[in-house]
Short mmCIF file of N, CA and C in Angstrom, two decimals:
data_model
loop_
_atom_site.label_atom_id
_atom_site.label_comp_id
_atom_site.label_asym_id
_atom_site.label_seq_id
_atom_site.Cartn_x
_atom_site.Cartn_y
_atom_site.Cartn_z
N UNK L 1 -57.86 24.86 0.11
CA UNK L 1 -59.13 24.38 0.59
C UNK L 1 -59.41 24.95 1.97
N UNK L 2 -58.31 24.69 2.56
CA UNK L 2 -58.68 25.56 4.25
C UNK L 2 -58.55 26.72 4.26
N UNK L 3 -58.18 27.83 3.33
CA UNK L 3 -58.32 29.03 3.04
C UNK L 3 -59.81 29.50 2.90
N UNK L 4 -60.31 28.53 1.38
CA UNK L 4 -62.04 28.70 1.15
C UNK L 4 -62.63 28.17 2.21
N UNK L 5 -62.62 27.02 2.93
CA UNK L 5 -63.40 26.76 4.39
C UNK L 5 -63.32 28.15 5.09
N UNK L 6 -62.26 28.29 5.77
CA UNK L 6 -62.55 29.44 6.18
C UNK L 6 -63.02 30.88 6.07
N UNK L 7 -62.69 31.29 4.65
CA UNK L 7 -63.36 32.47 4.09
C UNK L 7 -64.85 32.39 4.24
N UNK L 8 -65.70 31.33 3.76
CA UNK L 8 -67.03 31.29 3.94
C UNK L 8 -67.13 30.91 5.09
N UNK L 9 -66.67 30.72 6.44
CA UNK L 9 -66.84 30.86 7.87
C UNK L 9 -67.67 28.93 8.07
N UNK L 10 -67.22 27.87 6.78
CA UNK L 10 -67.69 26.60 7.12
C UNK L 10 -66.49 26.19 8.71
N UNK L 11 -65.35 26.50 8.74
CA UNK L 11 -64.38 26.02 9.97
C UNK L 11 -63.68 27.34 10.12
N UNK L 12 -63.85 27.27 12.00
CA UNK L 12 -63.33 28.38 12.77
C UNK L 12 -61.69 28.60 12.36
N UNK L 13 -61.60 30.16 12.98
CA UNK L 13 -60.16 30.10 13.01
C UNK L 13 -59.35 28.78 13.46
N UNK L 14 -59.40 28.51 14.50
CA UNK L 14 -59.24 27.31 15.22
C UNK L 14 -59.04 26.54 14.50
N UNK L 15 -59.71 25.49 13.72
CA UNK L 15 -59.16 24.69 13.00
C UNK L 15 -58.71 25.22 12.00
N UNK L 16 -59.11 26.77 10.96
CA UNK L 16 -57.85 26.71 9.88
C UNK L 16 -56.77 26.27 10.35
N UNK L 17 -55.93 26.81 11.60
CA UNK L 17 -54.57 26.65 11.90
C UNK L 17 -54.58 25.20 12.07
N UNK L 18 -55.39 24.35 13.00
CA UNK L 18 -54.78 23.28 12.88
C UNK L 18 -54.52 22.19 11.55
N UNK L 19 -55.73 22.79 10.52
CA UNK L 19 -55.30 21.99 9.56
C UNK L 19 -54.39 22.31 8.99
N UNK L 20 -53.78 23.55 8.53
CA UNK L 20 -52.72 24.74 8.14
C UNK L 20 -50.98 23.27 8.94
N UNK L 21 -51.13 23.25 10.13
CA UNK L 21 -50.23 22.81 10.92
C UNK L 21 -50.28 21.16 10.48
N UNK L 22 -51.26 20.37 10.90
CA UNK L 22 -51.28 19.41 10.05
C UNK L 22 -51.03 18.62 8.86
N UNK L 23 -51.32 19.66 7.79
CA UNK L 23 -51.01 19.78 6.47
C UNK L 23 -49.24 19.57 6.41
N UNK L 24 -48.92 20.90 6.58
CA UNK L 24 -47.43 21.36 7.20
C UNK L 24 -46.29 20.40 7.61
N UNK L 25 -47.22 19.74 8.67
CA UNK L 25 -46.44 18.37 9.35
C UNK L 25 -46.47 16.92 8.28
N UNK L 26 -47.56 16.99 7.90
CA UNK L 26 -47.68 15.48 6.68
C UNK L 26 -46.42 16.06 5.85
N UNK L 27 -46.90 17.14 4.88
CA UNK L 27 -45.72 17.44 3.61
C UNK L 27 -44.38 17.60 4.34
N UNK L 28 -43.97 17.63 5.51
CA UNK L 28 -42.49 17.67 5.77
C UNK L 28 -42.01 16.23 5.70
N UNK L 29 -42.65 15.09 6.19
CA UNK L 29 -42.86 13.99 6.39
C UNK L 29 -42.51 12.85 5.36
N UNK L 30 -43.80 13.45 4.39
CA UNK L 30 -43.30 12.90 2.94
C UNK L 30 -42.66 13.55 2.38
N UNK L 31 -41.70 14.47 2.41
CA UNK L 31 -40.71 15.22 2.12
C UNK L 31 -39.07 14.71 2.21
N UNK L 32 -39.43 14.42 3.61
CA UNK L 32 -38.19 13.60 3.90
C UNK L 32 -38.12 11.84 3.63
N UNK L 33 -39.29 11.42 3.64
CA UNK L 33 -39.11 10.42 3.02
C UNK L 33 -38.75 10.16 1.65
N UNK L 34 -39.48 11.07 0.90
CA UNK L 34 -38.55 10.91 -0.21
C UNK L 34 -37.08 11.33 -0.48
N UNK L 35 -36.41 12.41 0.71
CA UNK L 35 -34.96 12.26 0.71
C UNK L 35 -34.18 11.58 1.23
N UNK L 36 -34.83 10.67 2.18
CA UNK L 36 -34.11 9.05 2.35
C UNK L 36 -34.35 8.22 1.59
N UNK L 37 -35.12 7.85 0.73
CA UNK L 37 -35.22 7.21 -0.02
C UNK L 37 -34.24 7.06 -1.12
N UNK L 38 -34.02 8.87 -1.87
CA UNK L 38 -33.24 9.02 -2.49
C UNK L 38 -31.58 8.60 -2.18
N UNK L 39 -31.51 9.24 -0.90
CA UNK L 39 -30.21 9.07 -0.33
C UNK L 39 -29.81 7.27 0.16
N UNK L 40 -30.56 6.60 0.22
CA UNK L 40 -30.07 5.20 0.45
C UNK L 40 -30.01 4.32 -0.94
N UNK L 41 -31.02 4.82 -2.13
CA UNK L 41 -30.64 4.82 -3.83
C UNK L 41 -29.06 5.03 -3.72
N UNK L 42 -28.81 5.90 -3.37
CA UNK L 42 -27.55 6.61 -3.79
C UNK L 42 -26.43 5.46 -2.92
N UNK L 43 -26.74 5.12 -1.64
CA UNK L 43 -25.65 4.82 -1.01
C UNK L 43 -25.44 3.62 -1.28
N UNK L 44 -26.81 3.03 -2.17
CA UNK L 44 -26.26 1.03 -2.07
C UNK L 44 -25.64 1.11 -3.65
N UNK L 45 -26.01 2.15 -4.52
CA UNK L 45 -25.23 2.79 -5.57
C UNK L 45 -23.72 2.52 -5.26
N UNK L 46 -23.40 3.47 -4.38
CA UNK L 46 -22.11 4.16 -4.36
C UNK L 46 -21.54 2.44 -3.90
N UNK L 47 -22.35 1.98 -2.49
CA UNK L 47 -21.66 0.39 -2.07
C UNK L 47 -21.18 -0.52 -3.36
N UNK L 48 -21.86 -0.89 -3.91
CA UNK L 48 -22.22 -1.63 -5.00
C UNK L 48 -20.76 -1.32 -5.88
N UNK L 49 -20.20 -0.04 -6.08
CA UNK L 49 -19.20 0.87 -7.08
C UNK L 49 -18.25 0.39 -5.88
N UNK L 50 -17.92 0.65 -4.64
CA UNK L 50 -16.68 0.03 -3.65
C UNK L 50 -16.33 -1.29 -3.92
N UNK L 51 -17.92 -1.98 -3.68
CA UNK L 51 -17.85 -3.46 -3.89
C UNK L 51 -16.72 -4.23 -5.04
N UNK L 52 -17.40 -3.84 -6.03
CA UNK L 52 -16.63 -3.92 -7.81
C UNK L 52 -15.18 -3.01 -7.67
N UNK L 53 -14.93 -2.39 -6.90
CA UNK L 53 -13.84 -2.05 -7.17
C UNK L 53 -12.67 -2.90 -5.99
N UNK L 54 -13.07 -3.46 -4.78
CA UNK L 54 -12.33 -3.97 -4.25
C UNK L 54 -12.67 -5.41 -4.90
N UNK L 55 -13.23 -5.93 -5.78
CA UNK L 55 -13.50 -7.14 -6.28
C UNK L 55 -12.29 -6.96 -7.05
N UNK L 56 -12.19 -6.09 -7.99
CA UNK L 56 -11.15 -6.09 -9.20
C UNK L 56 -10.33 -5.84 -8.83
N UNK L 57 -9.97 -5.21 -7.38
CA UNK L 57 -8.26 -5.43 -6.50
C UNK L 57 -8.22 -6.52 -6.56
N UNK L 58 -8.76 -7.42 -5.44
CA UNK L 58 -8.57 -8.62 -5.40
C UNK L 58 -8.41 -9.44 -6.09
N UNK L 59 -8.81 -9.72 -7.20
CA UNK L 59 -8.80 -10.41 -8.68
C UNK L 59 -7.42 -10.39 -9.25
N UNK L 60 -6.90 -9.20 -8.94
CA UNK L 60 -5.49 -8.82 -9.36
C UNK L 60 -4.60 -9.23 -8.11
N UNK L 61 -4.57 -9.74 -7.14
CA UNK L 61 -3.35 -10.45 -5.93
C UNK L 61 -3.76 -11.91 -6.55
N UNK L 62 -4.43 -12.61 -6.97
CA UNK L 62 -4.22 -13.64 -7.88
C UNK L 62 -3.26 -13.60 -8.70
N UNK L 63 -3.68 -13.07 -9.57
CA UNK L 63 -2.50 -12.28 -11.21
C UNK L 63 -1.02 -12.09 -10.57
N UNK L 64 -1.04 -11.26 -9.53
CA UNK L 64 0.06 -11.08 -9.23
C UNK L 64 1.20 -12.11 -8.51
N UNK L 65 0.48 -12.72 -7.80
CA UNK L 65 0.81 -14.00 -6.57
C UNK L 65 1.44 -15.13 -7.95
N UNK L 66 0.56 -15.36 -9.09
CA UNK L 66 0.91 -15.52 -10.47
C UNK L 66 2.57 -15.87 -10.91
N UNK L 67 2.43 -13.88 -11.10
CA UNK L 67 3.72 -13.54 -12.19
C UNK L 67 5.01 -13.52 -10.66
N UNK L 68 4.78 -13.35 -9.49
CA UNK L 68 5.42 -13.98 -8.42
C UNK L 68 6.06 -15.29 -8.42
N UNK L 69 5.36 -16.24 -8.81
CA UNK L 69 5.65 -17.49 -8.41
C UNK L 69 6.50 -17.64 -9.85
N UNK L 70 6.27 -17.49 -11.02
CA UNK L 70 7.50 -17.35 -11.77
C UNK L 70 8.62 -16.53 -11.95
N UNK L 71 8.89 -15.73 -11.10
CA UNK L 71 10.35 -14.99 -10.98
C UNK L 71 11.03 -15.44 -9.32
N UNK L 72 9.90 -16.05 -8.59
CA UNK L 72 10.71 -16.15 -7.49
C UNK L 72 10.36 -17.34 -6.42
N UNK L 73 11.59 -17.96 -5.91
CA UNK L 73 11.57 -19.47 -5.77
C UNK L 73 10.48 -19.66 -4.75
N UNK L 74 10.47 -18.88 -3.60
CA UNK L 74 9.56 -18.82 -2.73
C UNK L 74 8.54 -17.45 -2.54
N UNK L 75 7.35 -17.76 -1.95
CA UNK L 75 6.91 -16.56 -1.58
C UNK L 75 6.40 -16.57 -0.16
N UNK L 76 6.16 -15.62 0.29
CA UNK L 76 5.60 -15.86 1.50
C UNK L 76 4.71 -14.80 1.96
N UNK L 77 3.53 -15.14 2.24
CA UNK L 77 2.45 -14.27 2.66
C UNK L 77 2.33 -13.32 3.86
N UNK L 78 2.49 -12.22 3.61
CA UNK L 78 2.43 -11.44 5.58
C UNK L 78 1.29 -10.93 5.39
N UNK L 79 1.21 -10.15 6.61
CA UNK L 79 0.02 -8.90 6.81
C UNK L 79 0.79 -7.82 7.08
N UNK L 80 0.33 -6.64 6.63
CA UNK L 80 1.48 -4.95 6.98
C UNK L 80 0.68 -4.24 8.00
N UNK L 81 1.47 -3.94 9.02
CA UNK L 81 0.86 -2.96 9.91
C UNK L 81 0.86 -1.38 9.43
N UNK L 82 0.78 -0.38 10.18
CA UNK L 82 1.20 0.68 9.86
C UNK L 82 2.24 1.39 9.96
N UNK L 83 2.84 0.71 10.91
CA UNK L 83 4.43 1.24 10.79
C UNK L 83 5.15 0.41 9.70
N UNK L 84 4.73 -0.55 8.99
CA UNK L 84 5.75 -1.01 7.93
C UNK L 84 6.43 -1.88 8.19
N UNK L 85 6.14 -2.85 9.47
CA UNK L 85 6.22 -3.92 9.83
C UNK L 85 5.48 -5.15 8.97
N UNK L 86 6.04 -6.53 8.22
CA UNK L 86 5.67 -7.30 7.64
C UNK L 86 5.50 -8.58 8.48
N UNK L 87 4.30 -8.82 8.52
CA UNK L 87 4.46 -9.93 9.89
C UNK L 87 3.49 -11.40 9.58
N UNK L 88 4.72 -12.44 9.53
CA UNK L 88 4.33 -13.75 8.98
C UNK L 88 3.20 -14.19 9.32
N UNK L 89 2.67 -15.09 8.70
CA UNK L 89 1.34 -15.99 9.31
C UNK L 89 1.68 -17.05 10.68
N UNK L 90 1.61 -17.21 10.90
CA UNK L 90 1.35 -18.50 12.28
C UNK L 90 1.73 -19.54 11.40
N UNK L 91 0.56 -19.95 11.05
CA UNK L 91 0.64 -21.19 10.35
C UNK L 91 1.91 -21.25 9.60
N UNK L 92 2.18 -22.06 9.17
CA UNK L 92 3.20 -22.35 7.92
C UNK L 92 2.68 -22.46 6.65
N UNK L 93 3.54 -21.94 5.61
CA UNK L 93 3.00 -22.35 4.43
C UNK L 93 3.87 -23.26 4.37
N UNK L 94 3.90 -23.76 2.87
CA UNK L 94 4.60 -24.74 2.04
C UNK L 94 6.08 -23.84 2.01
N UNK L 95 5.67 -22.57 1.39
CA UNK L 95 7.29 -22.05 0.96
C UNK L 95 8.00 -21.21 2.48
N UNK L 96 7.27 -21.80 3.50
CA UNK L 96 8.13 -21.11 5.03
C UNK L 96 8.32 -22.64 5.39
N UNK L 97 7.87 -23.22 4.98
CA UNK L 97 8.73 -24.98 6.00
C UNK L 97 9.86 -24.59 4.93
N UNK L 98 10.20 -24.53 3.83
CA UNK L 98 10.79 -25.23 2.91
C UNK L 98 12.11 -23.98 2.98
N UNK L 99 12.13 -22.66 3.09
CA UNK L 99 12.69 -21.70 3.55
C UNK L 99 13.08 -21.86 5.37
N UNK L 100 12.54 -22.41 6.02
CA UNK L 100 12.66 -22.31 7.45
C UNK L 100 14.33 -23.76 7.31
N UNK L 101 13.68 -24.24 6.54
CA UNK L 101 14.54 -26.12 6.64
C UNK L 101 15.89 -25.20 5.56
N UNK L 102 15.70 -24.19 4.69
CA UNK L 102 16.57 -24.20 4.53
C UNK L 102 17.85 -22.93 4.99
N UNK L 103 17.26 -21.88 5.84
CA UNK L 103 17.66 -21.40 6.17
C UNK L 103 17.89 -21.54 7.93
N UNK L 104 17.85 -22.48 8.65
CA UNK L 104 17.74 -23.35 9.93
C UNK L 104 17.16 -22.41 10.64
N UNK L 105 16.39 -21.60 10.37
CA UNK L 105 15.70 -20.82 11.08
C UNK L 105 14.08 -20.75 10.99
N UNK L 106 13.47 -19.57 12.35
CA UNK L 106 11.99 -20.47 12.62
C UNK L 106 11.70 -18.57 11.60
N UNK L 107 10.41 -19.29 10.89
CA UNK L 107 10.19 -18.21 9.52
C UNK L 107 8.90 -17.77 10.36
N UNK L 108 8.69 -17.35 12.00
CA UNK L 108 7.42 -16.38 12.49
C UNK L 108 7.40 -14.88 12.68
N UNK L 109 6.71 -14.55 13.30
CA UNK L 109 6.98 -13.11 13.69
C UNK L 109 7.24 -12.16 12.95
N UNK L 110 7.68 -11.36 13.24
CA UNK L 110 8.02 -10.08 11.90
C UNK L 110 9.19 -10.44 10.92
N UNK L 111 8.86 -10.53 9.77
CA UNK L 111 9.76 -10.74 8.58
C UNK L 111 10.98 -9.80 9.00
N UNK L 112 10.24 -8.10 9.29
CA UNK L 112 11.83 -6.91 9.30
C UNK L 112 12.75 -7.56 9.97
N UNK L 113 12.47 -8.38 10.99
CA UNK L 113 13.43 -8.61 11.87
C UNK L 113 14.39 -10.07 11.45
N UNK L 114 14.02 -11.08 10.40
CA UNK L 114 15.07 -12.01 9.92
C UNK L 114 15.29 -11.23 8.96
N UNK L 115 15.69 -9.77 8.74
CA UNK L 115 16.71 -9.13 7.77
C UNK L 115 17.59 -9.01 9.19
N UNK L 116 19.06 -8.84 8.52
CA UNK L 116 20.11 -9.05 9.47
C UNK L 116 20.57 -7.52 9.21
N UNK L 117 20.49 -6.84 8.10
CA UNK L 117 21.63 -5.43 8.70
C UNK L 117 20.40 -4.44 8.90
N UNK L 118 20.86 -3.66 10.19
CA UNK L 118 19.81 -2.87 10.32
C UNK L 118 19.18 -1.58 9.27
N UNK L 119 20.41 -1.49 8.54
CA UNK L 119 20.32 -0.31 7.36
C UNK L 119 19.25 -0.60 6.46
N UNK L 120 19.37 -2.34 6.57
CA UNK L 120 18.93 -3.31 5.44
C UNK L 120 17.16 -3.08 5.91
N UNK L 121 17.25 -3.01 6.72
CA UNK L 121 15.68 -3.70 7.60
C UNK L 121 15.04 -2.03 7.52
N UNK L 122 15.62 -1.20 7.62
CA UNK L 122 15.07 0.49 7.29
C UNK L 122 14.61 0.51 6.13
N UNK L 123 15.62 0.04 4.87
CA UNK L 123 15.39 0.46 3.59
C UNK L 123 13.93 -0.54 3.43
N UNK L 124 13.81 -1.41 3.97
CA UNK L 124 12.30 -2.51 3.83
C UNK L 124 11.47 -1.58 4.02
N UNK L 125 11.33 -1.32 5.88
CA UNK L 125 10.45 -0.63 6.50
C UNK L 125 9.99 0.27 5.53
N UNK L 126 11.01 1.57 4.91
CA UNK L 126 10.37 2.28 3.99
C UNK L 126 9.84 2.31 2.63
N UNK L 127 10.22 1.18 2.49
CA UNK L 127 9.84 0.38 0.97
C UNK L 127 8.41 -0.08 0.76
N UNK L 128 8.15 -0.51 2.60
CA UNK L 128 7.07 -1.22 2.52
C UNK L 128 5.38 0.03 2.81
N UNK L 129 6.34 0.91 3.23
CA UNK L 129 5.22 2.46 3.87
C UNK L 129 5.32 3.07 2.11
N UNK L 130 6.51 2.89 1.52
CA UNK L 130 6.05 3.64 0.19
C UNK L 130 4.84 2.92 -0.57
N UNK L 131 4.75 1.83 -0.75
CA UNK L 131 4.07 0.99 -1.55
C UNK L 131 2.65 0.90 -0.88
N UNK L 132 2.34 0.74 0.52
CA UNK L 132 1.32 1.14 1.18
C UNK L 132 0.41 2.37 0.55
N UNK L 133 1.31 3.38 1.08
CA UNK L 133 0.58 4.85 0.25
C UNK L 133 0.36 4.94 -0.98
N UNK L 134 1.04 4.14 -2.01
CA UNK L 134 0.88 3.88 -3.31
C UNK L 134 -0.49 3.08 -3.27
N UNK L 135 -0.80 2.37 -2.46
CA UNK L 135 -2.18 1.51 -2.53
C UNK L 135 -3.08 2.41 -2.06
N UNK L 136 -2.59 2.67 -1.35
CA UNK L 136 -4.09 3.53 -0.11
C UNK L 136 -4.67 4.76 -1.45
N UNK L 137 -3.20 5.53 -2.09
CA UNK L 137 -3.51 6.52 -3.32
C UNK L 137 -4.65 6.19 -4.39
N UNK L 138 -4.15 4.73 -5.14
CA UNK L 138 -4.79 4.26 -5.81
C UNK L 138 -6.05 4.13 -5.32
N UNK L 139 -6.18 3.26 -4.29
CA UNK L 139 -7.77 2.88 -4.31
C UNK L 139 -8.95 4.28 -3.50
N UNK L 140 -8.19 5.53 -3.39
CA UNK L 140 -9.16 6.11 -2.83
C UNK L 140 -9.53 7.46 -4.34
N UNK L 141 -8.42 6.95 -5.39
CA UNK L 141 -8.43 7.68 -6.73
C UNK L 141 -9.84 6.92 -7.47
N UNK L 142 -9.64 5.54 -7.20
CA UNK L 142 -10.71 4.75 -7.91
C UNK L 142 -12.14 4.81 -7.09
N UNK L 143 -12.10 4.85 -5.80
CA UNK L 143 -12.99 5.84 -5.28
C UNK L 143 -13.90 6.57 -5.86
N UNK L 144 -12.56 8.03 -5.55
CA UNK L 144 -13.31 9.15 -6.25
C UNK L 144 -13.62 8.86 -7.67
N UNK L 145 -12.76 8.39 -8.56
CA UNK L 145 -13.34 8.23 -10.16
C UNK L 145 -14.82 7.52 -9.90
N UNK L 146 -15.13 6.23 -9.12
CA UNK L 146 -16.51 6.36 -9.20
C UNK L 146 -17.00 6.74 -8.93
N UNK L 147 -17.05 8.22 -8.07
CA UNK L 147 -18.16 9.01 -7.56
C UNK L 147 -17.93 10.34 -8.88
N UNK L 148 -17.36 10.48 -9.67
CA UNK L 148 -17.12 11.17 -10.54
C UNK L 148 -16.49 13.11 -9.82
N UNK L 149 -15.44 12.62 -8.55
CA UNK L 149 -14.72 13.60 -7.95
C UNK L 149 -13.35 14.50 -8.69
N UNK L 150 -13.30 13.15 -9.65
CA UNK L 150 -11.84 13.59 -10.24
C UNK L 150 -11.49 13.84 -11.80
N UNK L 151 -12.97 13.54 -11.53
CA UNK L 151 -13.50 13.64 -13.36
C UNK L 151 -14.74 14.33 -13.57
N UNK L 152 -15.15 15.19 -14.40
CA UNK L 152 -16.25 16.12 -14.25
C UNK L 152 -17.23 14.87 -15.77
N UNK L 153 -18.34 14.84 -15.23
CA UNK L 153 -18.79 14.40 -16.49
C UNK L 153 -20.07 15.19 -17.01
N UNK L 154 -19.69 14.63 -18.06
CA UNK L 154 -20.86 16.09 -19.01
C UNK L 154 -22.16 15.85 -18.90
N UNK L 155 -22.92 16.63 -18.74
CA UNK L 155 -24.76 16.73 -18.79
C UNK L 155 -25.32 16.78 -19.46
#
């Protein structure tokens, strides 16, 4: 249109360009809006696929906490750092009074450290960094399987 305006001399050089520039500036505009648009589709997508997948971890430390409590008399809950340190809750549970009363000892602080041989308290430490990386493996495999990284799927 601002080509034929201008060919028949209805708008000066002058404004071809500015509408030329105008034009230019709108379509980049709505250009990119529609690639944010797309791209935040995609990302509450992809959230949504993390979400469900750390749901169905979690679902499973139930199950497991479970088949736990029937093979073993007590359990006791820590948090793991990154060095492979296992380190009790504050609070008490039920099975750390009942372990504390029966082992006359106070059940806080880092678990590695009420292991008594130090050989003993290594083979943990690395027991507990293997099984770590075994998790961290898994859930960044289930990850990629939902972004379809590790699996090609057909078109």
């Amino acid at each position: 249109v601002n080509y034929l305006l201008a060919a028949i001399g209805a708008i000066s050089h002058h404004s071809e360009h500015l509408f030329y520039g105008m034009g230019d500036i709108i379509a980049k505009m709505i250009t990119g809006g529609m690639l944010c648009f797309v791209r935040t589709a995609e990302r509450r997508e992809a959230l949504g696929e993390i979400v469900e997948i750390l749901l169905k971890h979690s679902s499973l430390n139930a199950a497991f906490v479970t088949l736990l409590r029937a093979g073993f008399d007590h359990i006791l809950p820590c948090t793991i750092d990154g060095n492979g340190t296992c380190w009790l809750p504050e609070q008490h549970t039920p099975d750390g009074q009942v372990l504390e009363s029966i082992l006359n000892r106070p059940m806080s602080g880092a678990f590695n450290d009420l292991i008594a041989d130090e050989e003993e308290q290594a083979k943990f430490k690395d027991f507990v960094q293997e099984r770590l990386q075994q998790v961290q493996n898994e859930c960044v495999r289930d990850l990629a399987d939902a972004h379809g990284f590790w699996k090609r799927e057909s078109s």
